[in-house]
Structures are given as structure tokens and as C-alpha cells.
PDB file of C-alpha atoms in Angstrom:
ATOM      1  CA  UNK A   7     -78.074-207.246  46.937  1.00  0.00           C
ATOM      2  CA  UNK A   8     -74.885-209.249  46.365  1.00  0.00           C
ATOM      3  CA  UNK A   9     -72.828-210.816  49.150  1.00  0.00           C
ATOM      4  CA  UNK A  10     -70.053-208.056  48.096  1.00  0.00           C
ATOM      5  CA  UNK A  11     -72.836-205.320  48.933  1.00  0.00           C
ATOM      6  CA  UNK A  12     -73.602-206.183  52.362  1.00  0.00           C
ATOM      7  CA  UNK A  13     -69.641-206.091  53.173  1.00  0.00           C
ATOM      8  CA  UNK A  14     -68.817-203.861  56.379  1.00  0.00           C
ATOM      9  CA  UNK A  15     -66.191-201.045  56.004  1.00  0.00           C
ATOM     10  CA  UNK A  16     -62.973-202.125  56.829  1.00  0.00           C
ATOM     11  CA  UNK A  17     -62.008-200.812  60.734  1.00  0.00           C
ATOM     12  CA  UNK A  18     -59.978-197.673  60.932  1.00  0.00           C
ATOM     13  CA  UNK A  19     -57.414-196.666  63.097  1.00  0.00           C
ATOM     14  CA  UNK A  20     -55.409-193.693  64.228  1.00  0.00           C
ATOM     15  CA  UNK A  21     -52.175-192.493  62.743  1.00  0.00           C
ATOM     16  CA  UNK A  22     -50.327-193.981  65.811  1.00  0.00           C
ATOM     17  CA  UNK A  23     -51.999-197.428  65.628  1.00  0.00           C
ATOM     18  CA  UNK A  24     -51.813-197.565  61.891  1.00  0.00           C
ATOM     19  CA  UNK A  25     -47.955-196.191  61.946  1.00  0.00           C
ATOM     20  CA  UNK A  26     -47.230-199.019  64.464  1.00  0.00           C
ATOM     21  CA  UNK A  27     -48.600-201.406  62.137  1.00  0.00           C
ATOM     22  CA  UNK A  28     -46.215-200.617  59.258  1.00  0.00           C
ATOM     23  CA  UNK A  29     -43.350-200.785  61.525  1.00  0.00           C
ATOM     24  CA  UNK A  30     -44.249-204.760  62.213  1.00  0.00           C
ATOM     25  CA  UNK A  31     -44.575-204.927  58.362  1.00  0.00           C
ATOM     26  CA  UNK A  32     -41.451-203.994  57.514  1.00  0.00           C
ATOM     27  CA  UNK A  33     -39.695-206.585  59.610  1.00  0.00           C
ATOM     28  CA  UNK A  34     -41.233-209.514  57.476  1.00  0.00           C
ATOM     29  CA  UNK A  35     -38.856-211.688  55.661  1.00  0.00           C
ATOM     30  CA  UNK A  36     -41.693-212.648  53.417  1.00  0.00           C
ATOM     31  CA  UNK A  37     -44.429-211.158  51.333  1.00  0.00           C
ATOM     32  CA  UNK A  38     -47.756-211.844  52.478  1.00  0.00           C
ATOM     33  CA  UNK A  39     -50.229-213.315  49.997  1.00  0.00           C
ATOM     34  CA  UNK A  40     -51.262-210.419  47.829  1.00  0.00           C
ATOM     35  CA  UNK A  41     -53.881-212.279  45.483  1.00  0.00           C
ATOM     36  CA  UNK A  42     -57.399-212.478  47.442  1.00  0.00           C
ATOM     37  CA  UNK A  43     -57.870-215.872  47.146  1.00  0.00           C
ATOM     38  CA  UNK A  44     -54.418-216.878  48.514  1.00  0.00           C
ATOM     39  CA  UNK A  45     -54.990-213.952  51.032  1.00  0.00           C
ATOM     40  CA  UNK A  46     -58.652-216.465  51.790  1.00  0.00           C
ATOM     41  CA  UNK A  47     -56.660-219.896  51.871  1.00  0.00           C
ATOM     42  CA  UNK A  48     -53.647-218.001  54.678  1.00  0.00           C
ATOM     43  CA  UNK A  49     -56.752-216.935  56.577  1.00  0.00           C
ATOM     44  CA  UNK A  50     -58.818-219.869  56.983  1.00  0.00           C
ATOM     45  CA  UNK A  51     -55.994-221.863  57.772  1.00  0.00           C
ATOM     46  CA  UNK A  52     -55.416-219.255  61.222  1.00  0.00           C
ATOM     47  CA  UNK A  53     -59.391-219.620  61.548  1.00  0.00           C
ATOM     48  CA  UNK A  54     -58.740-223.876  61.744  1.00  0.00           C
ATOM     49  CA  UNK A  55     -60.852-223.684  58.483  1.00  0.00           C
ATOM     50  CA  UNK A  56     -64.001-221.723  59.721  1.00  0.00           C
ATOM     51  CA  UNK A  57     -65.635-220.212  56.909  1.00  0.00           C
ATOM     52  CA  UNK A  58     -68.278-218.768  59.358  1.00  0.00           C
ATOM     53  CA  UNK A  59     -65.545-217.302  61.954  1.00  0.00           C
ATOM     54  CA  UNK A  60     -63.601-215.690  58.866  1.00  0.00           C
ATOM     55  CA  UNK A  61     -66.279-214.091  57.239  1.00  0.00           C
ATOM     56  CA  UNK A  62     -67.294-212.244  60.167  1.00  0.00           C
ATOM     57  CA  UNK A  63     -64.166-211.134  60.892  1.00  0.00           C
ATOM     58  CA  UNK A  64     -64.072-209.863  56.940  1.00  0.00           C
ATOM     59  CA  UNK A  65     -67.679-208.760  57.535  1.00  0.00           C
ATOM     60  CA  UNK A  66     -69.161-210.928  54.542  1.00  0.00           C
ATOM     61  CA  UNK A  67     -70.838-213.838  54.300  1.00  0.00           C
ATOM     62  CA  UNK A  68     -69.941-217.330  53.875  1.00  0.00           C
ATOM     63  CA  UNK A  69     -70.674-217.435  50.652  1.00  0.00           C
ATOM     64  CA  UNK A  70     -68.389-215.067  49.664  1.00  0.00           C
ATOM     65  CA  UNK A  71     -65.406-216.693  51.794  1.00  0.00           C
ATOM     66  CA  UNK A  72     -66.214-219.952  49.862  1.00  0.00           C
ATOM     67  CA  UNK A  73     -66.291-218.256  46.408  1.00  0.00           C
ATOM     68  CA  UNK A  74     -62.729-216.479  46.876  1.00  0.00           C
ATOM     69  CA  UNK A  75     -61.269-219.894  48.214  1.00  0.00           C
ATOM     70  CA  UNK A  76     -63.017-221.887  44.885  1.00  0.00           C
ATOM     71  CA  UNK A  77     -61.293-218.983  43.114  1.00  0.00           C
ATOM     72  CA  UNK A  78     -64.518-218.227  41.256  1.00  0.00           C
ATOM     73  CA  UNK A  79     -64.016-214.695  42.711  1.00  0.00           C
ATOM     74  CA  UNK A  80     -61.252-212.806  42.147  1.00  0.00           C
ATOM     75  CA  UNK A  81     -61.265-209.147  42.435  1.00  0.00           C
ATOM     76  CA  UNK A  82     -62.844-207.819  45.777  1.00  0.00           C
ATOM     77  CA  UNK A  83     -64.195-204.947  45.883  1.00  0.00           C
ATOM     78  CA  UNK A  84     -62.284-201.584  48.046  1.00  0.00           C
ATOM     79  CA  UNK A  85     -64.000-202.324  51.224  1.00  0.00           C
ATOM     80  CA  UNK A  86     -63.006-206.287  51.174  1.00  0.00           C
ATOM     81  CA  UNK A  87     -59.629-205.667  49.511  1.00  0.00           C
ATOM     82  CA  UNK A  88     -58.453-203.767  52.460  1.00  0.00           C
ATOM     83  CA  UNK A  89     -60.046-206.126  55.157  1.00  0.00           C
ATOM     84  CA  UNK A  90     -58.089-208.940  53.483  1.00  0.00           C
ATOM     85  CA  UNK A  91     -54.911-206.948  53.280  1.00  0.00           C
ATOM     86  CA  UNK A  92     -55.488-205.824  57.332  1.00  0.00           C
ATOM     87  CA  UNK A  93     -56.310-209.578  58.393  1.00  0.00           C
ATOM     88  CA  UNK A  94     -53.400-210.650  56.456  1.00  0.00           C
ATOM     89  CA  UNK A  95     -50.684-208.567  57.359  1.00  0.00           C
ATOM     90  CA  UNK A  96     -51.863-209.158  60.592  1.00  0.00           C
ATOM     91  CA  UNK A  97     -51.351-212.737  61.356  1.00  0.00           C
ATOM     92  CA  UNK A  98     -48.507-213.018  58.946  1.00  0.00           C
ATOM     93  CA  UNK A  99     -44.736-213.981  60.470  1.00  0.00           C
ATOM     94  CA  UNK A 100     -46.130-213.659  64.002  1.00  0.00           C
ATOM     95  CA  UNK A 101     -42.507-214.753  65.109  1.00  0.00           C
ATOM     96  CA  UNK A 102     -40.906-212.687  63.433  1.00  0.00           C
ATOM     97  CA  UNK A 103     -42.992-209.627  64.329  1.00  0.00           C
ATOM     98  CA  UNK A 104     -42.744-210.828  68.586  1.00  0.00           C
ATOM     99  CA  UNK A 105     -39.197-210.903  68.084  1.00  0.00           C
ATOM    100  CA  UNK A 106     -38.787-207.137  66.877  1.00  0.00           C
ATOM    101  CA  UNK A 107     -41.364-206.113  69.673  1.00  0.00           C
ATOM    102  CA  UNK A 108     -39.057-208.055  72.055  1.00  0.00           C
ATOM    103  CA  UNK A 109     -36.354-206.094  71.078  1.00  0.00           C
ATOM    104  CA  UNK A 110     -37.154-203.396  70.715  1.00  0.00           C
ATOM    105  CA  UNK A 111     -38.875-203.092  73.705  1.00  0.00           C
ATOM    106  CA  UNK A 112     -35.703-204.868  75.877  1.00  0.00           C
ATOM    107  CA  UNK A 113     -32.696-203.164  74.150  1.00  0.00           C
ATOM    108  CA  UNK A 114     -32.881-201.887  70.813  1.00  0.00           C
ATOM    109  CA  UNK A 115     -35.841-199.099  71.531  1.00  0.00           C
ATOM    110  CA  UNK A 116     -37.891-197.511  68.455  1.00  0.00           C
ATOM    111  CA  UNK A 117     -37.233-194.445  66.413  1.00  0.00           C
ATOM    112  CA  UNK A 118     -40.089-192.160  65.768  1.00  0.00           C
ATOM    113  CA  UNK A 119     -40.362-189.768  62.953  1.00  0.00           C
ATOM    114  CA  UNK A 120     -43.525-187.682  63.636  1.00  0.00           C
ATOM    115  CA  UNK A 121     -44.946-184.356  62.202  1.00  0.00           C
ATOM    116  CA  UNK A 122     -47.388-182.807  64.539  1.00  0.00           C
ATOM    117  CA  UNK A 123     -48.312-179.778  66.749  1.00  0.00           C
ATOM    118  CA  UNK A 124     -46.511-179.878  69.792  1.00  0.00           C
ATOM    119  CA  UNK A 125     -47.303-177.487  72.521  1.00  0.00           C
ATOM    120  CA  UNK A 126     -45.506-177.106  76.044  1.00  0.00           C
ATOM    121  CA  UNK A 127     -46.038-176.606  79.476  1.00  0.00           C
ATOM    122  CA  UNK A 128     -42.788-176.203  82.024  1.00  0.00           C
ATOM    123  CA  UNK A 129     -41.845-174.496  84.914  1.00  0.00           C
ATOM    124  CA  UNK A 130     -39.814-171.573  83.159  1.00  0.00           C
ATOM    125  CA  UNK A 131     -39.901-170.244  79.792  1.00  0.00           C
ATOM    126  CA  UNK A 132     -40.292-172.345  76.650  1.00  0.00           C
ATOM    127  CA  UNK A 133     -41.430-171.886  72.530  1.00  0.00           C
ATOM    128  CA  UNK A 134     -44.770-171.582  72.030  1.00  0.00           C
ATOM    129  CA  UNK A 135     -46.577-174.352  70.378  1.00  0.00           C
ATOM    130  CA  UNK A 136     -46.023-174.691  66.653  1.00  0.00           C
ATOM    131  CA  UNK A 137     -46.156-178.024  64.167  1.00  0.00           C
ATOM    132  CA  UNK A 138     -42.570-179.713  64.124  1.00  0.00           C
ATOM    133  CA  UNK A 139     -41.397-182.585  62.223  1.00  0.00           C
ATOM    134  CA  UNK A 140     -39.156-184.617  64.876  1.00  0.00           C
ATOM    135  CA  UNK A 141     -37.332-187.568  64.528  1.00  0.00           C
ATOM    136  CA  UNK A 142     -35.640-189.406  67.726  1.00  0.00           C
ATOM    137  CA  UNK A 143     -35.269-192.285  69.306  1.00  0.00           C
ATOM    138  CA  UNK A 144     -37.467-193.728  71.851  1.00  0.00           C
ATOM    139  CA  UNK A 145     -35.966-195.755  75.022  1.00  0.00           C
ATOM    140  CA  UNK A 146     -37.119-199.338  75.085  1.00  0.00           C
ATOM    141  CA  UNK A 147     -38.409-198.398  78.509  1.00  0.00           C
ATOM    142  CA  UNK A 148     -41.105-196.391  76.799  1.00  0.00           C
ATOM    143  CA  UNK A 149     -40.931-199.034  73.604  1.00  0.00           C
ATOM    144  CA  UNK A 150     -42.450-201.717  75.701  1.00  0.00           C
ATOM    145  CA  UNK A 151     -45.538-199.398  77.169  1.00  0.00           C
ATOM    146  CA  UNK A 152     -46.710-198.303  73.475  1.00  0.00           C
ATOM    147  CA  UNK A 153     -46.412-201.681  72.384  1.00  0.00           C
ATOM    148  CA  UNK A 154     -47.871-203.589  75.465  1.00  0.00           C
ATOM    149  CA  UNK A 155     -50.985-200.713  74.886  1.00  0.00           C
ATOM    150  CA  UNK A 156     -51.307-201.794  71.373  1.00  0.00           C
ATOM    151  CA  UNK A 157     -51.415-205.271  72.154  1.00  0.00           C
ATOM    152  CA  UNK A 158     -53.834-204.057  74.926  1.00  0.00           C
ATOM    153  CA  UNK A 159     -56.120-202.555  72.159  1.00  0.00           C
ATOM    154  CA  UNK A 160     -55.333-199.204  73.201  1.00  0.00           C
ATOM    155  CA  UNK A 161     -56.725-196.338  71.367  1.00  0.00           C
ATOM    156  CA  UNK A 162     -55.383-193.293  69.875  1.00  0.00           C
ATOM    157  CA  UNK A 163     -55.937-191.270  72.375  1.00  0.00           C
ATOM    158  CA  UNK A 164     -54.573-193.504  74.994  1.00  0.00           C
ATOM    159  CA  UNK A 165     -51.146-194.050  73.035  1.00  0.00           C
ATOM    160  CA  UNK A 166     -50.798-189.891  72.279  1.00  0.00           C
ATOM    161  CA  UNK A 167     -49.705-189.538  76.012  1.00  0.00           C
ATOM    162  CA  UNK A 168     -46.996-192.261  76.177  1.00  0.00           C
ATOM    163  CA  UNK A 169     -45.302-190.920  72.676  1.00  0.00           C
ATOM    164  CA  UNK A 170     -45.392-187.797  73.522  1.00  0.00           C
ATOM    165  CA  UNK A 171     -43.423-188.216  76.626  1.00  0.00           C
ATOM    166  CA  UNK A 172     -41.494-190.385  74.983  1.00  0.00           C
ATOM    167  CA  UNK A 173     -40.645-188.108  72.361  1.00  0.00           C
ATOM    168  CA  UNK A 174     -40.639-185.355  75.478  1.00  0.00           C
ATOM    169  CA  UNK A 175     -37.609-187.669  76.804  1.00  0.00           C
ATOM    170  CA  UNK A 176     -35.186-188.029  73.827  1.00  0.00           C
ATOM    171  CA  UNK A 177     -35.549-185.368  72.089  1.00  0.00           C
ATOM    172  CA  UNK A 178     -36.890-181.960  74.149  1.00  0.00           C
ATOM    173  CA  UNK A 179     -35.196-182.922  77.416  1.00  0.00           C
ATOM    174  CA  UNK A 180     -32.436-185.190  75.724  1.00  0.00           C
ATOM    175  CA  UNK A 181     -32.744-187.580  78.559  1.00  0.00           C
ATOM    176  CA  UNK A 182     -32.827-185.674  81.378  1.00  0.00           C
ATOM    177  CA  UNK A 183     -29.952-183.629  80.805  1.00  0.00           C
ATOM    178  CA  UNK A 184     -32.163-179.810  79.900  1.00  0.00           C
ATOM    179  CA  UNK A 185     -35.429-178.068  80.578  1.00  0.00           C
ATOM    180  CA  UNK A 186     -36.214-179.952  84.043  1.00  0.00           C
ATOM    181  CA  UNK A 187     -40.009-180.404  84.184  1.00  0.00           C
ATOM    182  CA  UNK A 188     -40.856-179.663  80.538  1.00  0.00           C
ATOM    183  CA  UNK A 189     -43.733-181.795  79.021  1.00  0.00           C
ATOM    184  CA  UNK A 190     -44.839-181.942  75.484  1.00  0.00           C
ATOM    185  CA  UNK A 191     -48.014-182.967  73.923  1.00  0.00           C
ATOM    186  CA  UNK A 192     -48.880-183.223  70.478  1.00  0.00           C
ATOM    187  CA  UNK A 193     -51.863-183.320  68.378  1.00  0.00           C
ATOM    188  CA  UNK A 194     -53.113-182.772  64.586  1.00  0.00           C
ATOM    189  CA  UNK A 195     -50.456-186.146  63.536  1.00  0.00           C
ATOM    190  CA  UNK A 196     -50.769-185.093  59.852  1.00  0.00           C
ATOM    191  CA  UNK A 197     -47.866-188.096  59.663  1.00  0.00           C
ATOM    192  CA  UNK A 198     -45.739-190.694  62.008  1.00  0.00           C
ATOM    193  CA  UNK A 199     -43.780-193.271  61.393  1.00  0.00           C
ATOM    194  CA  UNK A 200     -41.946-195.750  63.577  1.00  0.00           C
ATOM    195  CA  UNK A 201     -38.918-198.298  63.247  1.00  0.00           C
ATOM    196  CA  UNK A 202     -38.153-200.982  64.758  1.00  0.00           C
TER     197      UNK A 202
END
């Protein structure tokens, strides 16, 4: 069994997690490192050059670490390919990604586009639950919870709460202003997107 064979699957996320993830993306100034060795090189330098460390984190060997940084390997298989991408885009422009959380979570806010089932409870009368695409802004009140429970490794099902009220804020109660006491929540995220 090669050292690409005993990779581990790369870790998956929710929608939420994954959709928050893309938002930091697109606030880079710079590409990340797209071939796998120069993907290996930006790594090991945020390891301190710990071919052991990045390897588990990559969930391969050392051996395999070494041979993408010789450049003797070149083209990783699926599995490794998107761990590399993932670790990557993760560490890459960490300024520049803690200054858009910063914002947006002291002034700017987030907007969310989500498509989802949303169903309703209130004190009165209200549409039954269907699947709506919605797109509104999110206070940087609520901006600064979801991203202080990402950073907190939050999981899906602890973020669905926050964005739905969030969502239940701007857009179903428009701040306050109609249906006193309604609250949405949402499930079946067949797609979401936020922006910073």
C-alpha cells in the first residue's frame, strides 16, 4: 500500500461552516498556492518546518510530505488534493481575513443568501413552512456570534440557531418593526452563501 493509499478523507463540514469559509476566501488579495508542492512549502513554513506535524494534519505520512516538497510528486490524489486546498486556504492572508471578521462583526455586518425550509412559530397567524430562497443582511451584532462560534469550532447544528434568528431579524421581522414574537428556523440548506 502506497503512502497515497493510507491518506484519511479530507474533514467535512456543514453548508454553514463551509459557506463561511468561502466568504473569508473571497476577501484575499492574493491567490493561494494552487500547485501541491507550493501548497507543501506554504504549509510547512506555518508548521516551523515539521514534516511530522503537517502530515498528520494532511493525514499522510512523512514520506509523502517530503516527496511533494522534493517535487518528485506532483499530482495528489482527490482525498490529498482537497486537504491541501482546505489547509491552505486556511492559513492563507490571516490578516486580511481578521480584518473582514472585525468588520464585519463591529460595523459592516454580513449578507446572507440562503435557500432552505423555513418554518414558523409566533403568537398569531403566520405562512406555513415552505423552502424560500432569502437574501438579507445580518446585523454585526449577530455577525460577531456566528463568527466567534466558528472560531469556537462550532458545529452545524450549533450555528443553524444563531442564522436563523438572524435571518428571523432582518428579514421576517425587519428589525423589530412587524410580526412581534415570530421565530424562524430553517433546515434542509440545499445552498448558503455569505459576504463579508
Amino acid at each position: 500500500m502506497s503512502d497515497d493509499e493510507q491518506q484519511q478523507p479530507a474533514p467535512r463540514c456543514g453548508k454553514v461552516l463551509e459557506a463561511l469559509a468561502r466568504a473569508e476566501r473571497k476577501v484575499f488579495t492574493l491567490p493561494a498556492p494552487k500547485s501541491a508542492k507550493a501548497q507543501v512549502k506554504f504549509l510547512l513554513t506555518r508548521a516551523k518546518g515539521s514534516t511530522k506535524a503537517l502530515a498528520e494534519r494532511l493525514g499522510v505520512s512523512r514520506r509523502t510530505v517530503e516527496r511533494y516538497r522534493a517535487g518528485k510528486l506532483t499530482t495528489p490524489q482527490k482525498r490529498l488534493q482537497a486537504a491541501l486546498v482546505e489547509e491552505t486556504e486556511s492559513e492563507w492572508q490571516p490578516q486580511g481575513r481578521a480584518q473582514a471578521r472585525e468588520q464585519a462583526s463591529t460595523s459592516s455586518g454580513m449578507m446572507v443568501e440562503v435557500t432552505a425550509y423555513f418554518g414558523f412559530t409566533c403568537s398569531g397567524s403566520s405562512d406555513d413552512g415552505r423552502v424560500r430562497t432569502i437574501t438579507t443582511p445580518i446585523s454585526p451584532i449577530y455577525a460577531k456570534q456566528i463568527l466567534e462560534l466558528q472560531e469556537a469550532g462550532a458545529t452545524e447544528e450549533d450555528l443553524h440557531p444563531i442564522v436563523a434568528e438572524a435571518i428571523t431579524e432582518s428579514y421576517f421581522t425587519e428589525w423589530g418593526t412587524r410580526a412581534d414574537g415570530l421565530r424562524a428556523d430553517f433546515t434542509h440548506v440545499s445552498a448558503i452563501e455569505f459576504l463579508f
